[in-house]
Amino acid sequence: MQALTGAVLATALLLSGCSGAGDVKKSPGASGTPAPGAPPAALPMPEAAEIDWKACEGSQFECGTLTVPVDYADPGGDRTKIALIRKKATGPDRIGSLVVNPGGPGGSGVDFARYAASQFPRTVRDRYDIVGFDPRGVGHSTPVKCLSDDAMDEYTQLDQTPDDGSEVSALVTGATAFGKACQAETGPLVAHVSTVDAARDMDQIREALGDAKLYYFGASYGTFLGATYAELFPANVGRFVLDGAVDPSLSAATANRLQAGGFETALNAYADNCVAGGSCFLGPTREAVLARIQALLAELDAKPLPGDGTRDVNEAIATTGILSPLYSRDQWPQLTRALQAALRGDGDLLLDLNDQYYERSSDGHYANLMYANAAVNCLDLPPAATTPDQVRAQVPEFEQTSPTFGRALAWAGLTCGTWPVPATGRPHEIHAPGAAPILVVGTTRDPATPYAWSQALAAQLDSGTLLTYDGDGHTAYLRGSTCIDTAVDAYLLTGTAPPDGKTCN
């Protein structure tokens, strides 16, 4: 789940199987009357094309492509490519395919599958084919395209906390140009990269893999993708792990504000840790630490530090550089070094952290993460605000929730507020009646997907079970808690969920 450039989330391609109306069938998992705001009643689903598997990355991986309709309302129309990767189960008692998604939206499931194929426990890899795919618009699939690298550099430096009319105008102009560029460079696909579209793609993938049920691990935004699939195809749900959940019932404005609060909670935890170590370089108390960080951001707003010769380290760059390492407690030492350097007048480390967040390589090239992120978010929910006056009205509540980040995340709502393609989704609860047990995992001090969101999704899902990690960082599985990992592994291997409400340290 990414922040700043999209509504919520703040952290990665040929022959059609459909030859006309006579070959169209209705998915067996989609039926019933949708809830208010839910996706429309199931569209006829085309027969899935075959996946064109070929050896890649050596003999242990296969790479493939699947073609799917750009618009499921027109299954015989234009097609788009979905990129996949698979590492087959290594043991004799194969359960099926475990499809994985790392979140974003915009994160590469292909890259995440490479990670999962080496880092998920051997017991899981023995019994599942690990399958990753880049959702439509992302990475190795047909991607959303927007700005040139130089233009993206300028966009990421826009003042997200405008102080006067000229700065407001620059922010609105920049956000508007960003959306128009995405529409112009991507073409018709930009209107069909919603989470509902991606969930329908997942059912095409399931069918092409030959699996009666979809087994799925989704992190961060990937939980929303998984929950949406369960809503559309409840009868096709196998074992679902949704780690670091998104609450689908929230408006964009509320989700942005609560996410700002999640990052504030994580920054508080970082401050407490610094103070507890004795002689914290930022101050002797949490309040002093936060005040010093906020003062640094204000100083950079007034007078940026020199950067790489092309970019200065202004408040916008520094804010992203601070947010980025809050995703994981393991990255707190990087944040410490970056803040220490900035206080000495050296902004290079904050700039590096900013570039990690935006997936900007050392040669200045941006991956399409943030382009896909905005395109998906702006379709999934109506915008948080469409005018500067609406943002100004929201700022006090945002700042109350998050004194450090609230103002910036309030103004970030204009990305979707100026988006040229109307939203197709609405906030709504997801119940997925008839789905098999779904395991929702939440972390109490998660910065990007606040714990209350996991509680909410688990309560909404008719078959939801909540597993809690009392800890820091974004998501919980494979973060160092044996209790969490054991419970998730047991569920994936046996289908038995832990007791609802179980808490781990």
Short mmCIF file of C-alpha atoms in Angstrom, two decimals:
data_model
loop_
_atom_site.label_atom_id
_atom_site.label_comp_id
_atom_site.label_asym_id
_atom_site.label_seq_id
_atom_site.Cartn_x
_atom_site.Cartn_y
_atom_site.Cartn_z
CA MET A 1 0.00 0.00 0.00
CA GLN A 2 1.59 3.27 -1.05
CA ALA A 3 0.85 6.78 0.12
CA LEU A 4 1.04 10.36 -1.14
CA THR A 5 0.29 9.88 -4.83
CA GLY A 6 -2.97 7.98 -4.60
CA ALA A 7 -6.17 7.80 -2.64
CA VAL A 8 -5.15 5.23 -0.10
CA LEU A 9 -2.20 3.21 -0.68
CA ALA A 10 1.31 4.60 0.70
CA THR A 11 4.70 -0.36 -0.76
CA ALA A 12 5.60 -4.24 -8.88
CA LEU A 13 1.95 -10.46 -21.60
CA LEU A 14 -1.70 -14.65 -27.03
CA LEU A 15 -4.54 -16.04 -28.35
CA SER A 16 -7.93 -15.46 -26.77
CA GLY A 17 -9.95 -18.37 -25.48
CA CYS A 18 -13.15 -16.48 -26.25
CA SER A 19 -14.43 -16.71 -29.81
CA GLY A 20 -17.82 -15.14 -29.35
CA ALA A 21 -21.02 -15.20 -27.31
CA GLY A 22 -21.46 -18.92 -27.70
CA ASP A 23 -18.23 -19.54 -25.77
CA VAL A 24 -19.05 -17.21 -22.88
CA LYS A 25 -20.01 -18.74 -19.56
CA LYS A 26 -20.96 -17.40 -16.15
CA SER A 27 -18.46 -18.09 -13.37
CA PRO A 28 -19.86 -20.63 -10.91
CA GLY A 29 -18.71 -18.46 -8.01
CA ALA A 30 -20.58 -15.26 -8.82
CA SER A 31 -24.20 -14.86 -7.86
CA GLY A 32 -26.56 -12.93 -5.64
CA THR A 33 -27.40 -9.26 -5.23
CA PRO A 34 -24.43 -6.97 -4.68
CA ALA A 35 -24.29 -4.71 -1.66
CA PRO A 36 -24.56 -0.93 -2.20
CA GLY A 37 -21.35 0.23 -3.83
CA ALA A 38 -20.25 -3.34 -4.57
CA PRO A 39 -19.17 -4.45 -8.05
CA PRO A 40 -22.12 -5.10 -10.38
CA ALA A 41 -23.61 -8.55 -10.64
CA ALA A 42 -21.15 -10.92 -12.23
CA LEU A 43 -20.41 -10.36 -15.88
CA PRO A 44 -20.23 -13.34 -18.22
CA MET A 45 -16.68 -14.63 -18.01
CA PRO A 46 -14.89 -15.72 -21.17
CA GLU A 47 -13.20 -19.07 -21.38
CA ALA A 48 -9.67 -18.59 -20.07
CA ALA A 49 -6.89 -18.64 -22.60
CA GLU A 50 -3.96 -20.95 -22.01
CA ILE A 51 -0.89 -19.60 -20.25
CA ASP A 52 2.14 -19.66 -22.53
CA TRP A 53 4.72 -21.07 -20.09
CA LYS A 54 8.43 -20.99 -20.92
CA ALA A 55 11.57 -21.54 -18.87
CA CYS A 56 12.92 -18.40 -17.21
CA GLU A 57 15.39 -17.44 -14.49
CA GLY A 58 17.01 -20.83 -14.87
CA SER A 59 15.26 -24.15 -14.67
CA GLN A 60 13.41 -23.55 -11.39
CA PHE A 61 11.06 -20.84 -12.71
CA GLU A 62 8.60 -20.72 -15.57
CA CYS A 63 7.43 -17.42 -17.05
CA GLY A 64 4.13 -17.07 -18.85
CA THR A 65 1.64 -14.70 -20.36
CA LEU A 66 -2.14 -14.75 -20.36
CA THR A 67 -4.38 -12.54 -22.45
CA VAL A 68 -7.60 -11.21 -20.94
CA PRO A 69 -10.26 -8.74 -22.07
CA VAL A 70 -9.49 -5.08 -21.49
CA ASP A 71 -13.19 -4.65 -20.67
CA TYR A 72 -15.06 -7.63 -19.24
CA ALA A 73 -18.32 -6.05 -20.39
CA ASP A 74 -16.96 -6.60 -23.91
CA PRO A 75 -15.18 -9.96 -23.65
CA GLY A 76 -14.73 -10.21 -27.40
CA GLY A 77 -13.06 -6.81 -27.66
CA ASP A 78 -9.51 -5.59 -27.11
CA ARG A 79 -7.13 -7.74 -25.07
CA THR A 80 -4.36 -6.98 -22.61
CA LYS A 81 -1.43 -9.08 -21.43
CA ILE A 82 -0.86 -10.42 -17.92
CA ALA A 83 2.65 -11.55 -17.00
CA LEU A 84 3.07 -14.55 -14.69
CA ILE A 85 5.83 -16.55 -13.06
CA ARG A 86 5.69 -19.98 -11.42
CA LYS A 87 7.91 -22.20 -9.35
CA LYS A 88 6.43 -25.65 -9.07
CA ALA A 89 5.93 -27.47 -5.79
CA THR A 90 8.97 -29.42 -4.71
CA GLY A 91 7.22 -32.16 -2.72
CA PRO A 92 4.97 -35.12 -3.61
CA ASP A 93 1.75 -33.97 -1.89
CA ARG A 94 0.89 -30.91 -3.98
CA ILE A 95 -2.11 -28.90 -2.78
CA GLY A 96 -2.36 -26.50 -5.71
CA SER A 97 -1.14 -23.08 -6.83
CA LEU A 98 -0.57 -20.34 -4.26
CA VAL A 99 -1.09 -17.03 -6.06
CA VAL A 100 0.68 -14.13 -4.34
CA ASN A 101 0.38 -10.34 -4.46
CA PRO A 102 2.57 -7.84 -2.53
CA GLY A 103 0.23 -4.85 -2.58
CA GLY A 104 0.67 -1.34 -3.86
CA PRO A 105 -1.46 -1.12 -5.91
CA GLY A 106 1.32 -1.30 -8.41
CA GLY A 107 3.61 -3.82 -6.73
CA SER A 108 4.97 -6.58 -8.93
CA GLY A 109 3.57 -10.00 -8.14
CA VAL A 110 6.20 -11.49 -10.45
CA ASP A 111 8.97 -10.04 -8.29
CA PHE A 112 7.14 -11.03 -5.10
CA ALA A 113 6.82 -14.62 -6.28
CA ARG A 114 10.59 -14.78 -6.72
CA TYR A 115 10.89 -13.71 -3.09
CA ALA A 116 8.21 -16.12 -1.90
CA ALA A 117 9.77 -19.03 -3.80
CA SER A 118 12.91 -18.68 -1.68
CA GLN A 119 11.66 -17.18 1.60
CA PHE A 120 8.33 -18.86 2.29
CA PRO A 121 8.83 -21.95 4.48
CA ARG A 122 9.95 -25.14 2.82
CA THR A 123 6.79 -26.90 4.02
CA VAL A 124 4.68 -24.42 2.04
CA ARG A 125 6.89 -24.49 -1.05
CA ASP A 126 6.88 -28.28 -1.03
CA ARG A 127 3.11 -28.40 -1.43
CA TYR A 128 2.26 -25.32 -3.49
CA ASP A 129 3.27 -24.03 -6.87
CA ILE A 130 4.21 -20.42 -6.08
CA VAL A 131 2.56 -18.23 -8.74
CA GLY A 132 2.91 -14.49 -9.12
CA PHE A 133 1.37 -12.15 -11.64
CA ASP A 134 1.67 -8.47 -12.37
CA PRO A 135 -1.87 -7.09 -12.31
CA ARG A 136 -3.07 -5.30 -15.41
CA GLY A 137 -1.30 -1.98 -15.74
CA VAL A 138 1.65 -3.10 -13.62
CA GLY A 139 5.28 -3.85 -14.40
CA HIS A 140 5.78 -6.76 -16.78
CA SER A 141 2.12 -6.82 -17.81
CA THR A 142 0.83 -4.14 -20.18
CA PRO A 143 1.81 -1.18 -18.00
CA VAL A 144 0.27 2.17 -17.20
CA LYS A 145 2.60 4.84 -18.55
CA CYS A 146 2.64 8.48 -17.50
CA LEU A 147 5.54 10.91 -17.23
CA SER A 148 9.08 10.99 -18.53
CA ASP A 149 11.71 10.43 -15.85
CA ASP A 150 12.63 14.11 -15.78
CA ALA A 151 8.98 15.11 -15.47
CA MET A 152 8.50 12.58 -12.67
CA ASP A 153 11.44 14.15 -10.82
CA GLU A 154 9.64 17.47 -10.98
CA TYR A 155 6.34 15.91 -9.90
CA THR A 156 7.80 14.28 -6.80
CA GLN A 157 9.21 17.65 -5.71
CA LEU A 158 5.86 19.45 -5.80
CA ASP A 159 5.13 21.19 -2.51
CA GLN A 160 2.53 18.99 -0.80
CA THR A 161 1.89 21.56 1.95
CA PRO A 162 1.21 24.73 -0.08
CA ASP A 163 1.43 27.99 1.85
CA ASP A 164 0.02 30.44 -0.69
CA GLY A 165 -1.98 30.69 -3.89
CA SER A 166 0.95 30.19 -6.21
CA GLU A 167 1.99 26.97 -4.47
CA VAL A 168 -1.61 25.72 -4.55
CA SER A 169 -1.80 26.51 -8.26
CA ALA A 170 1.44 24.67 -8.93
CA LEU A 171 0.19 21.60 -7.06
CA VAL A 172 -3.13 21.56 -8.92
CA THR A 173 -1.40 22.10 -12.26
CA GLY A 174 1.10 19.32 -11.56
CA ALA A 175 -1.55 16.82 -10.45
CA THR A 176 -3.74 17.62 -13.46
CA ALA A 177 -0.84 17.21 -15.87
CA PHE A 178 0.09 13.91 -14.24
CA GLY A 179 -3.38 12.44 -14.79
CA LYS A 180 -3.62 13.69 -18.35
CA ALA A 181 -0.22 12.19 -19.16
CA CYS A 182 -1.31 8.80 -17.78
CA GLN A 183 -4.43 8.89 -19.94
CA ALA A 184 -2.56 9.97 -23.06
CA GLU A 185 0.35 7.53 -22.69
CA THR A 186 -1.69 4.50 -21.60
CA GLY A 187 -4.78 4.81 -23.79
CA PRO A 188 -8.07 2.95 -23.17
CA LEU A 189 -6.51 0.54 -20.65
CA VAL A 190 -6.27 3.37 -18.09
CA ALA A 191 -10.05 3.14 -17.60
CA HIS A 192 -9.90 -0.62 -16.93
CA VAL A 193 -7.22 -1.17 -14.28
CA SER A 194 -9.51 -1.23 -11.26
CA THR A 195 -9.29 -3.83 -8.52
CA VAL A 196 -12.49 -5.41 -9.81
CA ASP A 197 -10.84 -5.83 -13.22
CA ALA A 198 -7.77 -7.40 -11.60
CA ALA A 199 -9.94 -9.74 -9.51
CA ARG A 200 -11.68 -10.95 -12.64
CA ASP A 201 -8.22 -11.53 -14.14
CA MET A 202 -7.38 -13.70 -11.13
CA ASP A 203 -10.28 -15.98 -11.91
CA GLN A 204 -9.01 -16.30 -15.46
CA ILE A 205 -5.62 -17.20 -13.99
CA ARG A 206 -7.18 -19.78 -11.65
CA GLU A 207 -8.98 -21.42 -14.54
CA ALA A 208 -5.91 -21.37 -16.78
CA LEU A 209 -3.89 -22.99 -13.99
CA GLY A 210 -6.47 -25.76 -13.83
CA ASP A 211 -7.33 -25.17 -10.16
CA ALA A 212 -10.88 -25.66 -8.90
CA LYS A 213 -10.18 -23.22 -6.07
CA LEU A 214 -7.93 -20.19 -5.80
CA TYR A 215 -5.33 -20.34 -3.03
CA TYR A 216 -4.04 -16.84 -2.32
CA PHE A 217 -1.64 -14.81 -0.21
CA GLY A 218 -2.13 -11.05 -0.41
CA ALA A 219 -0.32 -8.36 1.54
CA SER A 220 -1.40 -4.73 2.06
CA TYR A 221 -3.44 -3.63 -0.97
CA GLY A 222 -3.30 -7.29 -1.98
CA THR A 223 -5.83 -7.90 0.80
CA PHE A 224 -8.32 -5.66 -0.98
CA LEU A 225 -7.67 -7.51 -4.22
CA GLY A 226 -8.23 -10.82 -2.44
CA ALA A 227 -11.37 -9.65 -0.65
CA THR A 228 -12.75 -8.32 -3.93
CA TYR A 229 -12.13 -11.70 -5.54
CA ALA A 230 -13.96 -13.39 -2.67
CA GLU A 231 -16.86 -10.99 -3.15
CA LEU A 232 -17.12 -11.77 -6.87
CA PHE A 233 -16.31 -15.50 -6.75
CA PRO A 234 -17.03 -16.81 -3.24
CA ALA A 235 -17.48 -20.40 -4.39
CA ASN A 236 -13.98 -20.37 -5.88
CA VAL A 237 -12.22 -19.28 -2.67
CA GLY A 238 -9.73 -21.79 -1.30
CA ARG A 239 -7.32 -20.78 1.48
CA PHE A 240 -6.89 -17.00 1.60
CA VAL A 241 -4.35 -15.15 3.76
CA LEU A 242 -4.92 -11.37 3.82
CA ASP A 243 -2.02 -9.74 5.69
CA GLY A 244 -2.14 -6.03 6.58
CA ALA A 245 -5.72 -5.49 5.52
CA VAL A 246 -7.50 -2.61 3.81
CA ASP A 247 -11.00 -1.69 5.00
CA PRO A 248 -13.12 -1.48 1.81
CA SER A 249 -15.93 0.40 3.54
CA LEU A 250 -13.93 3.63 3.97
CA SER A 251 -14.12 6.68 1.75
CA ALA A 252 -10.89 7.94 0.21
CA ALA A 253 -10.78 10.94 2.55
CA THR A 254 -11.26 8.79 5.65
CA ALA A 255 -8.75 6.19 4.49
CA ASN A 256 -6.15 8.87 3.72
CA ARG A 257 -6.64 10.47 7.12
CA LEU A 258 -6.43 7.16 8.99
CA GLN A 259 -3.35 6.16 7.03
CA ALA A 260 -1.75 9.43 8.05
CA GLY A 261 -2.56 8.41 11.62
CA GLY A 262 -0.97 5.02 11.01
CA PHE A 263 2.29 6.65 9.97
CA GLU A 264 2.09 8.96 12.98
CA THR A 265 1.72 5.91 15.22
CA ALA A 266 4.77 4.34 13.60
CA LEU A 267 6.75 7.57 14.02
CA ASN A 268 5.74 7.66 17.68
CA ALA A 269 7.06 4.12 18.08
CA TYR A 270 10.32 5.14 16.38
CA ALA A 271 10.60 8.12 18.72
CA ASP A 272 9.94 5.97 21.79
CA ASN A 273 12.62 3.55 20.68
CA CYS A 274 15.12 6.36 20.17
CA VAL A 275 14.40 7.84 23.60
CA ALA A 276 14.53 4.44 25.30
CA GLY A 277 18.05 3.91 24.02
CA GLY A 278 19.28 6.92 25.97
CA SER A 279 20.79 10.14 24.57
CA CYS A 280 18.44 10.28 21.60
CA PHE A 281 19.91 12.73 19.08
CA LEU A 282 16.46 14.24 18.47
CA GLY A 283 15.51 14.95 22.09
CA PRO A 284 14.88 13.39 25.50
CA THR A 285 11.15 12.71 25.07
CA ARG A 286 8.75 11.54 22.40
CA GLU A 287 7.30 15.05 22.20
CA ALA A 288 10.74 16.56 21.71
CA VAL A 289 11.63 14.05 19.00
CA LEU A 290 8.44 14.73 17.05
CA ALA A 291 8.86 18.48 17.42
CA ARG A 292 12.41 18.29 16.04
CA ILE A 293 11.33 16.23 13.02
CA GLN A 294 8.47 18.61 12.33
CA ALA A 295 10.83 21.56 12.66
CA LEU A 296 13.23 19.93 10.19
CA LEU A 297 10.45 19.55 7.65
CA ALA A 298 9.46 23.20 8.11
CA GLU A 299 13.09 24.26 7.62
CA LEU A 300 13.31 22.26 4.40
CA ASP A 301 10.07 23.83 3.19
CA ALA A 302 11.68 27.25 3.60
CA LYS A 303 15.18 26.31 2.47
CA PRO A 304 15.82 22.92 0.81
CA LEU A 305 19.16 21.14 1.12
CA PRO A 306 21.28 20.48 -1.96
CA GLY A 307 20.52 17.12 -3.51
CA ASP A 308 21.96 15.28 -6.49
CA GLY A 309 22.57 18.32 -8.66
CA THR A 310 19.18 17.99 -10.31
CA ARG A 311 16.87 17.75 -7.31
CA ASP A 312 16.91 19.58 -4.01
CA VAL A 313 15.86 17.88 -0.78
CA ASN A 314 12.76 19.89 0.02
CA GLU A 315 9.93 19.14 2.42
CA ALA A 316 8.17 16.82 -0.05
CA ILE A 317 11.30 14.71 -0.66
CA ALA A 318 12.12 14.59 3.05
CA THR A 319 8.58 13.61 4.02
CA THR A 320 8.69 10.66 1.63
CA GLY A 321 12.18 9.80 2.88
CA ILE A 322 10.86 9.66 6.45
CA LEU A 323 7.72 7.68 5.55
CA SER A 324 9.61 5.03 3.60
CA PRO A 325 11.60 3.41 6.46
CA LEU A 326 8.57 3.48 8.77
CA TYR A 327 7.24 0.46 6.87
CA SER A 328 9.65 -1.83 8.71
CA ARG A 329 11.32 -1.66 12.11
CA ASP A 330 14.41 -3.12 10.45
CA GLN A 331 14.74 0.13 8.50
CA TRP A 332 14.67 2.42 11.54
CA PRO A 333 18.49 2.58 11.65
CA GLN A 334 18.41 3.93 8.08
CA LEU A 335 15.97 6.62 9.19
CA THR A 336 18.26 7.52 12.08
CA ARG A 337 21.27 7.91 9.80
CA ALA A 338 19.26 9.96 7.30
CA LEU A 339 17.93 12.32 9.96
CA GLN A 340 21.35 12.73 11.55
CA ALA A 341 22.82 13.60 8.16
CA ALA A 342 20.03 16.05 7.36
CA LEU A 343 20.58 17.83 10.66
CA ARG A 344 24.22 18.25 9.60
CA GLY A 345 23.06 19.77 6.31
CA ASP A 346 23.40 16.63 4.17
CA GLY A 347 20.16 15.47 2.56
CA ASP A 348 21.59 12.67 0.42
CA LEU A 349 20.29 9.82 2.60
CA LEU A 350 16.77 11.23 2.74
CA LEU A 351 16.91 11.52 -1.05
CA ASP A 352 18.00 7.87 -1.28
CA LEU A 353 15.06 6.79 0.89
CA ASN A 354 12.71 8.85 -1.26
CA ASP A 355 14.05 7.08 -4.35
CA GLN A 356 13.58 3.67 -2.76
CA TYR A 357 9.95 4.53 -2.08
CA TYR A 358 9.29 5.68 -5.64
CA GLU A 359 11.36 2.83 -7.17
CA ARG A 360 13.68 5.32 -8.87
CA SER A 361 16.89 3.64 -9.98
CA SER A 362 20.36 5.16 -9.74
CA ASP A 363 20.22 6.16 -13.42
CA GLY A 364 17.09 8.23 -12.78
CA HIS A 365 14.55 5.80 -14.26
CA TYR A 366 11.25 5.28 -12.48
CA ALA A 367 9.46 1.95 -12.39
CA ASN A 368 5.74 2.21 -13.11
CA LEU A 369 4.75 1.55 -9.48
CA MET A 370 3.41 5.04 -8.81
CA TYR A 371 1.72 5.32 -12.18
CA ALA A 372 -0.23 2.12 -11.63
CA ASN A 373 -0.82 3.12 -8.02
CA ALA A 374 -2.62 6.31 -8.99
CA ALA A 375 -4.52 4.73 -11.87
CA VAL A 376 -5.93 1.92 -9.71
CA ASN A 377 -6.69 4.06 -6.67
CA CYS A 378 -8.47 6.72 -8.70
CA LEU A 379 -10.75 4.14 -10.28
CA ASP A 380 -11.45 2.27 -7.05
CA LEU A 381 -12.88 5.18 -5.03
CA PRO A 382 -14.34 8.62 -5.68
CA PRO A 383 -11.71 11.26 -4.87
CA ALA A 384 -11.11 12.57 -1.37
CA ALA A 385 -11.31 16.14 -2.68
CA THR A 386 -11.71 17.81 -6.05
CA THR A 387 -10.88 21.43 -5.20
CA PRO A 388 -8.34 23.23 -3.02
CA ASP A 389 -11.16 24.58 -0.87
CA GLN A 390 -12.30 21.04 -0.09
CA VAL A 391 -8.76 20.12 0.93
CA ARG A 392 -8.46 23.19 3.14
CA ALA A 393 -11.63 22.13 4.93
CA GLN A 394 -10.15 18.66 5.57
CA VAL A 395 -6.71 19.79 6.74
CA PRO A 396 -7.59 20.49 10.43
CA GLU A 397 -8.96 16.97 10.97
CA PHE A 398 -5.99 15.44 9.13
CA GLU A 399 -3.56 17.44 11.28
CA GLN A 400 -5.36 16.41 14.43
CA THR A 401 -4.97 12.76 13.41
CA SER A 402 -1.37 13.22 12.27
CA PRO A 403 0.49 16.41 13.23
CA THR A 404 3.52 15.35 11.18
CA PHE A 405 2.02 13.94 8.00
CA GLY A 406 -1.63 14.97 8.01
CA ARG A 407 -1.39 18.13 5.96
CA ALA A 408 0.62 16.51 3.18
CA LEU A 409 -1.71 13.51 2.93
CA ALA A 410 -4.74 15.77 2.84
CA TRP A 411 -3.36 17.67 -0.17
CA ALA A 412 -2.36 14.37 -1.80
CA GLY A 413 -6.06 13.74 -2.32
CA LEU A 414 -5.91 16.10 -5.31
CA THR A 415 -4.15 13.40 -7.35
CA CYS A 416 -7.45 11.58 -7.77
CA GLY A 417 -9.40 14.84 -7.51
CA THR A 418 -7.89 15.93 -10.83
CA TRP A 419 -7.86 12.45 -12.43
CA PRO A 420 -9.35 12.47 -15.94
CA VAL A 421 -11.17 9.11 -15.69
CA PRO A 422 -14.22 8.82 -13.40
CA ALA A 423 -14.09 6.35 -10.53
CA THR A 424 -15.96 3.10 -11.08
CA GLY A 425 -15.87 1.82 -7.48
CA ARG A 426 -17.49 2.97 -4.26
CA PRO A 427 -16.84 2.32 -0.56
CA HIS A 428 -18.74 -0.74 0.62
CA GLU A 429 -18.46 -3.62 3.03
CA ILE A 430 -17.34 -6.98 1.68
CA HIS A 431 -19.08 -10.03 3.15
CA ALA A 432 -18.38 -12.77 0.57
CA PRO A 433 -21.16 -15.11 1.75
CA GLY A 434 -20.39 -18.72 1.03
CA ALA A 435 -16.62 -18.32 0.90
CA ALA A 436 -14.36 -20.76 2.73
CA PRO A 437 -12.64 -19.50 5.92
CA ILE A 438 -10.44 -16.46 5.20
CA LEU A 439 -7.53 -15.56 7.48
CA VAL A 440 -7.00 -11.82 8.05
CA VAL A 441 -3.74 -10.80 9.75
CA GLY A 442 -3.31 -7.38 11.35
CA THR A 443 -0.37 -5.62 13.03
CA THR A 444 -1.16 -3.31 15.94
CA ARG A 445 1.26 -0.54 14.91
CA ASP A 446 1.13 -0.96 11.16
CA PRO A 447 1.92 2.41 9.53
CA ALA A 448 0.34 1.88 6.12
CA THR A 449 -2.72 -0.24 6.90
CA PRO A 450 -3.81 0.63 10.44
CA TYR A 451 -4.77 -2.29 12.66
CA ALA A 452 -8.39 -1.13 12.80
CA TRP A 453 -8.65 -1.92 9.08
CA SER A 454 -7.78 -5.58 9.65
CA GLN A 455 -10.31 -5.71 12.47
CA ALA A 456 -12.93 -4.21 10.19
CA LEU A 457 -12.32 -6.53 7.23
CA ALA A 458 -12.28 -9.64 9.42
CA ALA A 459 -15.60 -8.55 10.95
CA GLN A 460 -17.16 -7.82 7.55
CA LEU A 461 -16.24 -11.12 5.93
CA ASP A 462 -18.79 -13.80 6.76
CA SER A 463 -15.98 -16.36 7.06
CA GLY A 464 -13.26 -14.00 8.32
CA THR A 465 -10.89 -14.90 11.16
CA LEU A 466 -8.60 -12.28 12.72
CA LEU A 467 -5.02 -13.07 13.70
CA THR A 468 -3.21 -10.20 15.47
CA TYR A 469 0.48 -9.37 15.64
CA ASP A 470 1.23 -7.03 18.55
CA GLY A 471 4.18 -5.31 16.97
CA ASP A 472 5.62 -2.74 14.58
CA GLY A 473 5.93 -2.58 10.82
CA HIS A 474 3.79 -3.16 7.77
CA THR A 475 2.29 -6.69 7.61
CA ALA A 476 3.16 -9.55 9.96
CA TYR A 477 4.01 -12.79 8.14
CA LEU A 478 7.75 -13.57 8.09
CA ARG A 479 8.48 -10.51 10.25
CA GLY A 480 10.07 -12.54 13.04
CA SER A 481 7.06 -13.79 15.00
CA THR A 482 7.16 -17.58 15.19
CA CYS A 483 3.61 -17.49 16.53
CA ILE A 484 2.29 -15.67 13.44
CA ASP A 485 4.29 -17.74 10.98
CA THR A 486 3.21 -21.04 12.56
CA ALA A 487 -0.46 -20.07 12.49
CA VAL A 488 -0.34 -18.91 8.85
CA ASP A 489 1.60 -21.99 7.72
CA ALA A 490 -0.80 -24.34 9.48
CA TYR A 491 -3.75 -22.66 7.79
CA LEU A 492 -2.15 -22.87 4.35
CA LEU A 493 -1.22 -26.51 4.82
CA THR A 494 -4.35 -27.84 6.54
CA GLY A 495 -7.07 -25.25 5.96
CA THR A 496 -7.59 -24.88 9.69
CA ALA A 497 -7.62 -21.24 10.78
CA PRO A 498 -6.38 -20.22 14.25
CA PRO A 499 -8.98 -19.23 16.84
CA ASP A 500 -10.61 -15.92 15.92
CA GLY A 501 -8.94 -13.14 17.89
CA LYS A 502 -5.66 -14.98 18.53
CA THR A 503 -2.85 -12.51 19.38
CA CYS A 504 0.87 -13.07 18.85
CA ASN A 505 3.97 -11.13 19.88
#
